[in-house]
mmCIF file of C-alpha atoms in Angstrom:
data_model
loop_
_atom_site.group_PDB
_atom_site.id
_atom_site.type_symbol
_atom_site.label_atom_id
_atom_site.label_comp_id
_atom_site.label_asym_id
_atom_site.label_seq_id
_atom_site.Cartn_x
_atom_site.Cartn_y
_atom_site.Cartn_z
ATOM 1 C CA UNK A 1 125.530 115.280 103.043
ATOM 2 C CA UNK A 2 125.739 116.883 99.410
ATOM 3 C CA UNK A 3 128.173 119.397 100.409
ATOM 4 C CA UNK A 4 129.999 118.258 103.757
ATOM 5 C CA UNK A 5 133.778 120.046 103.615
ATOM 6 C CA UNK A 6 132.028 123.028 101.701
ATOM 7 C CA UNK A 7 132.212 126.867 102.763
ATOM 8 C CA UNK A 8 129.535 128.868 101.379
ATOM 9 C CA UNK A 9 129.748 132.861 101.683
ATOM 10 C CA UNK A 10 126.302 134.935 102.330
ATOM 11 C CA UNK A 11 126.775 138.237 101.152
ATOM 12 C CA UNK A 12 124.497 140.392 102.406
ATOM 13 C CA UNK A 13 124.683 144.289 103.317
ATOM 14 C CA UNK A 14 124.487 145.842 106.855
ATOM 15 C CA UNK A 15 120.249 145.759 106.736
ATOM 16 C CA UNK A 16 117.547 145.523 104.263
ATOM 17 C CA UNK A 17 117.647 141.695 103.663
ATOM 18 C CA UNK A 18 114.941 139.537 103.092
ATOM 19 C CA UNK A 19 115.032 137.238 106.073
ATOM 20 C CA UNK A 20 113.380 133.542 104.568
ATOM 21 C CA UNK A 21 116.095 134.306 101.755
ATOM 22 C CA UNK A 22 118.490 134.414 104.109
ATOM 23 C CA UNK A 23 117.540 131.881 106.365
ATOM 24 C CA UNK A 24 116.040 129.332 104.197
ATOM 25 C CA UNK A 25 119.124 128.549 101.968
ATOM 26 C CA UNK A 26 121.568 128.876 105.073
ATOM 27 C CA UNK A 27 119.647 125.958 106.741
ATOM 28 C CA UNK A 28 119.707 124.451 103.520
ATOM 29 C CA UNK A 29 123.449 124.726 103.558
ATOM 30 C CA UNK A 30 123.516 123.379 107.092
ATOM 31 C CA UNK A 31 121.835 120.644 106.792
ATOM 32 C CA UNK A 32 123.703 119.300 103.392
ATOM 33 C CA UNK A 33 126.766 119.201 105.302
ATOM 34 C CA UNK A 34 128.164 122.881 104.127
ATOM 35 C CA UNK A 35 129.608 125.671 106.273
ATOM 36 C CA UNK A 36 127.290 128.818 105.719
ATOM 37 C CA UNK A 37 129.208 132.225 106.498
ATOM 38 C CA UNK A 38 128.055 135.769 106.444
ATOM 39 C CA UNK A 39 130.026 138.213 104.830
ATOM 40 C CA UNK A 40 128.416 142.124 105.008
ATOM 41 C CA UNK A 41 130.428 145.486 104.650
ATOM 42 C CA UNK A 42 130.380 145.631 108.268
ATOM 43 C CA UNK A 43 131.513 144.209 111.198
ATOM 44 C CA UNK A 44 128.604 143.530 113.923
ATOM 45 C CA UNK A 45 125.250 142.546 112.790
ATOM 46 C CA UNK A 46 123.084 142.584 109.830
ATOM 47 C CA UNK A 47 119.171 143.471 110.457
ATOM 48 C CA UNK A 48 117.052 141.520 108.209
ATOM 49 C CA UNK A 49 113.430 142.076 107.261
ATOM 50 C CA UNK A 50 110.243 140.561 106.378
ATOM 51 C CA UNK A 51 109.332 142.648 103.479
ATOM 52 C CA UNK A 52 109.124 146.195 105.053
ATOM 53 C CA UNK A 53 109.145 145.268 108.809
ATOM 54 C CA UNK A 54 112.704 144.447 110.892
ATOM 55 C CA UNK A 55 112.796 140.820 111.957
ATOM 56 C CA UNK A 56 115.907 139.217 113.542
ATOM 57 C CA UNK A 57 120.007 140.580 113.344
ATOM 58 C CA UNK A 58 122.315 138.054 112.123
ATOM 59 C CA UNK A 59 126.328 138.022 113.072
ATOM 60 C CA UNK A 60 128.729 138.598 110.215
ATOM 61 C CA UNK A 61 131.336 136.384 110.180
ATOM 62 C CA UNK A 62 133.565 138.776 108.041
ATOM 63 C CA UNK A 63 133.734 141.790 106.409
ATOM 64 C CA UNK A 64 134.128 142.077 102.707
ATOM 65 C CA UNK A 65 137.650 143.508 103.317
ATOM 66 C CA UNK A 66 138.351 140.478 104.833
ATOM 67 C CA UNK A 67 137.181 137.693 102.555
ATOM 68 C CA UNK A 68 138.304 136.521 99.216
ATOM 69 C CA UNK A 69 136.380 134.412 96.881
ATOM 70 C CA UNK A 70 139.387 131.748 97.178
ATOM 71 C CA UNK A 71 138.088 131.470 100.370
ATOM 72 C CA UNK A 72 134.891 130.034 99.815
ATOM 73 C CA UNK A 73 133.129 127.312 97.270
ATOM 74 C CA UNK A 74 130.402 129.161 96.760
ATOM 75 C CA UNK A 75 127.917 132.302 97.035
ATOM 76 C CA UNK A 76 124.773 133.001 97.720
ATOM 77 C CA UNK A 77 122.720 136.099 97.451
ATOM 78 C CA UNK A 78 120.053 136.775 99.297
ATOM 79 C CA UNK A 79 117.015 139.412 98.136
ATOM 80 C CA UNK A 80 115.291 141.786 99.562
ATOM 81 C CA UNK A 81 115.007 145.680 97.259
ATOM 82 C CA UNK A 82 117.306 147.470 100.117
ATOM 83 C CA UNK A 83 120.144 145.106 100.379
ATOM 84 C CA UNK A 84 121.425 144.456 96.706
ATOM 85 C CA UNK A 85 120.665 148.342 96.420
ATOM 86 C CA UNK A 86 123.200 148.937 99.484
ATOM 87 C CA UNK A 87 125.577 146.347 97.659
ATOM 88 C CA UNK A 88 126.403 147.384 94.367
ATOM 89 C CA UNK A 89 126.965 150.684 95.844
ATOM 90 C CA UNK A 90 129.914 149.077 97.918
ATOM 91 C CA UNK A 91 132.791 148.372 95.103
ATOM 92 C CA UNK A 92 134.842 146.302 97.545
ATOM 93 C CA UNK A 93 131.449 144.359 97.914
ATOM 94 C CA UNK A 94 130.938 144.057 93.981
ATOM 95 C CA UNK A 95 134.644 142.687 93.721
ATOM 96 C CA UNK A 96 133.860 140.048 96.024
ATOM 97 C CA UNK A 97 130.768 138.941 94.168
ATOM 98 C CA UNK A 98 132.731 139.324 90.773
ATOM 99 C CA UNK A 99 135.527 137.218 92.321
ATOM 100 C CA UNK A 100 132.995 133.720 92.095
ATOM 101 C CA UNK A 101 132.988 134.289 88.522
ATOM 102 C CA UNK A 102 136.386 134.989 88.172
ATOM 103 C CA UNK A 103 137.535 131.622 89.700
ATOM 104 C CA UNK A 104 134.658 129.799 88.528
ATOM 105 C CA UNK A 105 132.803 129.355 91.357
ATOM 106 C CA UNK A 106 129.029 128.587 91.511
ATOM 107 C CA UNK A 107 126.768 131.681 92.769
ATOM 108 C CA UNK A 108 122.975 131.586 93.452
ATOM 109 C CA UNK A 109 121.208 134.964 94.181
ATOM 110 C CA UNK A 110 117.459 135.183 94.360
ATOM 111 C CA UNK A 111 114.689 137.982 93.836
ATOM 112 C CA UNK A 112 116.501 141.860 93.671
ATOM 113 C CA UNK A 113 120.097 140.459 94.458
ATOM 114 C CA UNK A 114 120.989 140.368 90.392
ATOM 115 C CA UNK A 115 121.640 143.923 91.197
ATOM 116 C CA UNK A 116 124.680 143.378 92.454
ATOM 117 C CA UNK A 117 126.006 141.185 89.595
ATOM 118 C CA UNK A 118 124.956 143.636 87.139
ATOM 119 C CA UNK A 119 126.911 145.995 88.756
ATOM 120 C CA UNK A 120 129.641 143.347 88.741
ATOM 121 C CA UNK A 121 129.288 142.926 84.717
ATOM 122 C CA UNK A 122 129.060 139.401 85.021
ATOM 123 C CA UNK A 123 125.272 138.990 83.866
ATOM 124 C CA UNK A 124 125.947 139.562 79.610
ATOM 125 C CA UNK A 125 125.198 136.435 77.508
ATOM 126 C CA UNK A 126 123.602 134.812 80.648
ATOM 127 C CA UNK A 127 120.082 133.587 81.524
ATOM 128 C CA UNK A 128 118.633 134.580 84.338
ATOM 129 C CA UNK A 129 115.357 135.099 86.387
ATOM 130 C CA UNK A 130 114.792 137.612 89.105
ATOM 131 C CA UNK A 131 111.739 139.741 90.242
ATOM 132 C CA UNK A 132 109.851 140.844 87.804
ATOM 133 C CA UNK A 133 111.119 144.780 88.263
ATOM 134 C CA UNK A 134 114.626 143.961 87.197
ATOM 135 C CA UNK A 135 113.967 142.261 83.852
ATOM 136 C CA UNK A 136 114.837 145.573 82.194
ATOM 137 C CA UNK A 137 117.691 146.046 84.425
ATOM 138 C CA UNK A 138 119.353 142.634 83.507
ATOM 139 C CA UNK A 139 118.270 143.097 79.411
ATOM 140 C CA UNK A 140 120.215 146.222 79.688
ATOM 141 C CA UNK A 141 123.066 144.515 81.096
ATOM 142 C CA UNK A 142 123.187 141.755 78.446
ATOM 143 C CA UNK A 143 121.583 138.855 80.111
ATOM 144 C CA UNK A 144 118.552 136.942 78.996
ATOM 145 C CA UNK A 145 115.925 137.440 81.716
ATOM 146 C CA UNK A 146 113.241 134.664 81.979
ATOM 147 C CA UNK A 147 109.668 134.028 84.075
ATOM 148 C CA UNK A 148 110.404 130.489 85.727
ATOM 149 C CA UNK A 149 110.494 129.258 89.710
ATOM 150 C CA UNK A 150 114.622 128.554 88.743
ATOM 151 C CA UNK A 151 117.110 128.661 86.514
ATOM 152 C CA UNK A 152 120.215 127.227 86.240
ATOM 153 C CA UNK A 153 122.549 128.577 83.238
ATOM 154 C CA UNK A 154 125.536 126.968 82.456
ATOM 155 C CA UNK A 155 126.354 129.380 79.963
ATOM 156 C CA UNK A 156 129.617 131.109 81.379
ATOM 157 C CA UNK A 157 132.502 130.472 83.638
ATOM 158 C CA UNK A 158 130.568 129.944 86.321
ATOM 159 C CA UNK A 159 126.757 127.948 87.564
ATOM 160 C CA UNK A 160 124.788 130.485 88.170
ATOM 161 C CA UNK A 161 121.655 129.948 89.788
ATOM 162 C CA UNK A 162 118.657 132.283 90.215
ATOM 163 C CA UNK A 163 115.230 132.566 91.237
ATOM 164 C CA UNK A 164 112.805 135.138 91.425
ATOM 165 C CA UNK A 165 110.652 135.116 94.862
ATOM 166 C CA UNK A 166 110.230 133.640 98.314
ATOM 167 C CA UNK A 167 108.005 131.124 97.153
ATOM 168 C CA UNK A 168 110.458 129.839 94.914
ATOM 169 C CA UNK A 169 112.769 128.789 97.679
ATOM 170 C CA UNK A 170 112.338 125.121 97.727
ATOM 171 C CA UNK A 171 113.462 124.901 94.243
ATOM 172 C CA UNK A 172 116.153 127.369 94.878
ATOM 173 C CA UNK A 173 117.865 125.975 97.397
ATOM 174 C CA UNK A 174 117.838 122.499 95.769
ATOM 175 C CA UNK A 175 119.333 123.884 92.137
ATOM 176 C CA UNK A 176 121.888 125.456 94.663
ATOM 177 C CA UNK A 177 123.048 123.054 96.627
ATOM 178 C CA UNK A 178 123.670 121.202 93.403
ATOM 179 C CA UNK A 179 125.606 123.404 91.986
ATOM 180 C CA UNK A 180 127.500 123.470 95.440
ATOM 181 C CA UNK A 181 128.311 120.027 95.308
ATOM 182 C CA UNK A 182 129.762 119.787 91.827
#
């Protein structure tokens, strides 16, 4: 139990998230001893999706007007192209995601959700990996963007833990549940 006593926030927006990076690093979570709760925009349910196709709805736990980064010991940020797009569009979603670096915290987002910390100006003098599509997005923002399964940079206030794909998740979730139990 790497993280028993831990609360970890999901942010995700009302639809357009990758499901396995969703569900994959919550039972991760789970089954390290951590609390996993989904936070959205909305109240209700969140419709995830495999790629391009719907899968399952997920309850949100809270809304982003609702939750506080003191609140939790971590965040994680699933992919998916829609749902980071929907996010950094959301400023009350941005400030929550901003918040984990504020305090510290240690955040792990995976394939297109660096969108939503570049919007949250958080990603300058870091290094990061992503999809492939936002390496210009994140060398415009300031960060260092690199082709590996994980990475875990130290650099700033924060851990901050990123990888680039759904086949990357093993390695993913296991960088981030470190950085959850430090």
């Amino acid at each position: 139990m790497m993280i028993k006593g831990k609360t970890i926030a999901f942010l995700v927006a009302p639809e357009g998230v990758e499901q396995v990076e969703l569900s994959e690093p919550w039972r991760a979570v789970e089954l390290a001893g951590g609390t996993p709760r989904l936070v959205s925009s909305k109240p209700g349910h969140v419709q995830a999706f495999n790629h391009l196709d719907k899968a399952d709805t997920f309850p949100v736990d809270m809304t982003v007007d609702d939750a506080s980064a003191a609140e939790f010991d971590g965040l994680v940020l699933p992919g998916g192209v829609a749902n980071p797009d929907m996010l950094r569009t959301d400023p009350k979603a941005v400030r929550f995601a901003k918040g984990f670096f504020e305090d510290g915290k240690p955040v792990a987002a995976i394939c297109h959700a660096p969108w939503t910390l570049i919007e949250a100006d958080v990603v300058r003098g870091r290094t990061l990996t992503s999809w492939p599509s936002l390496r210009t997005d994140l060398r415009n923002a300031g960060a260092e963007w690199v082709d590996q399964e994980v990475m875990v940079d130290t650099a700033g206030p924060n851990t901050l833990v990123t990888s680039r794909k759904p086949d990357d998740l093993k390695a993913f979730c296991q960088a981030a549940l470190d950085a959850f139990s430090d």
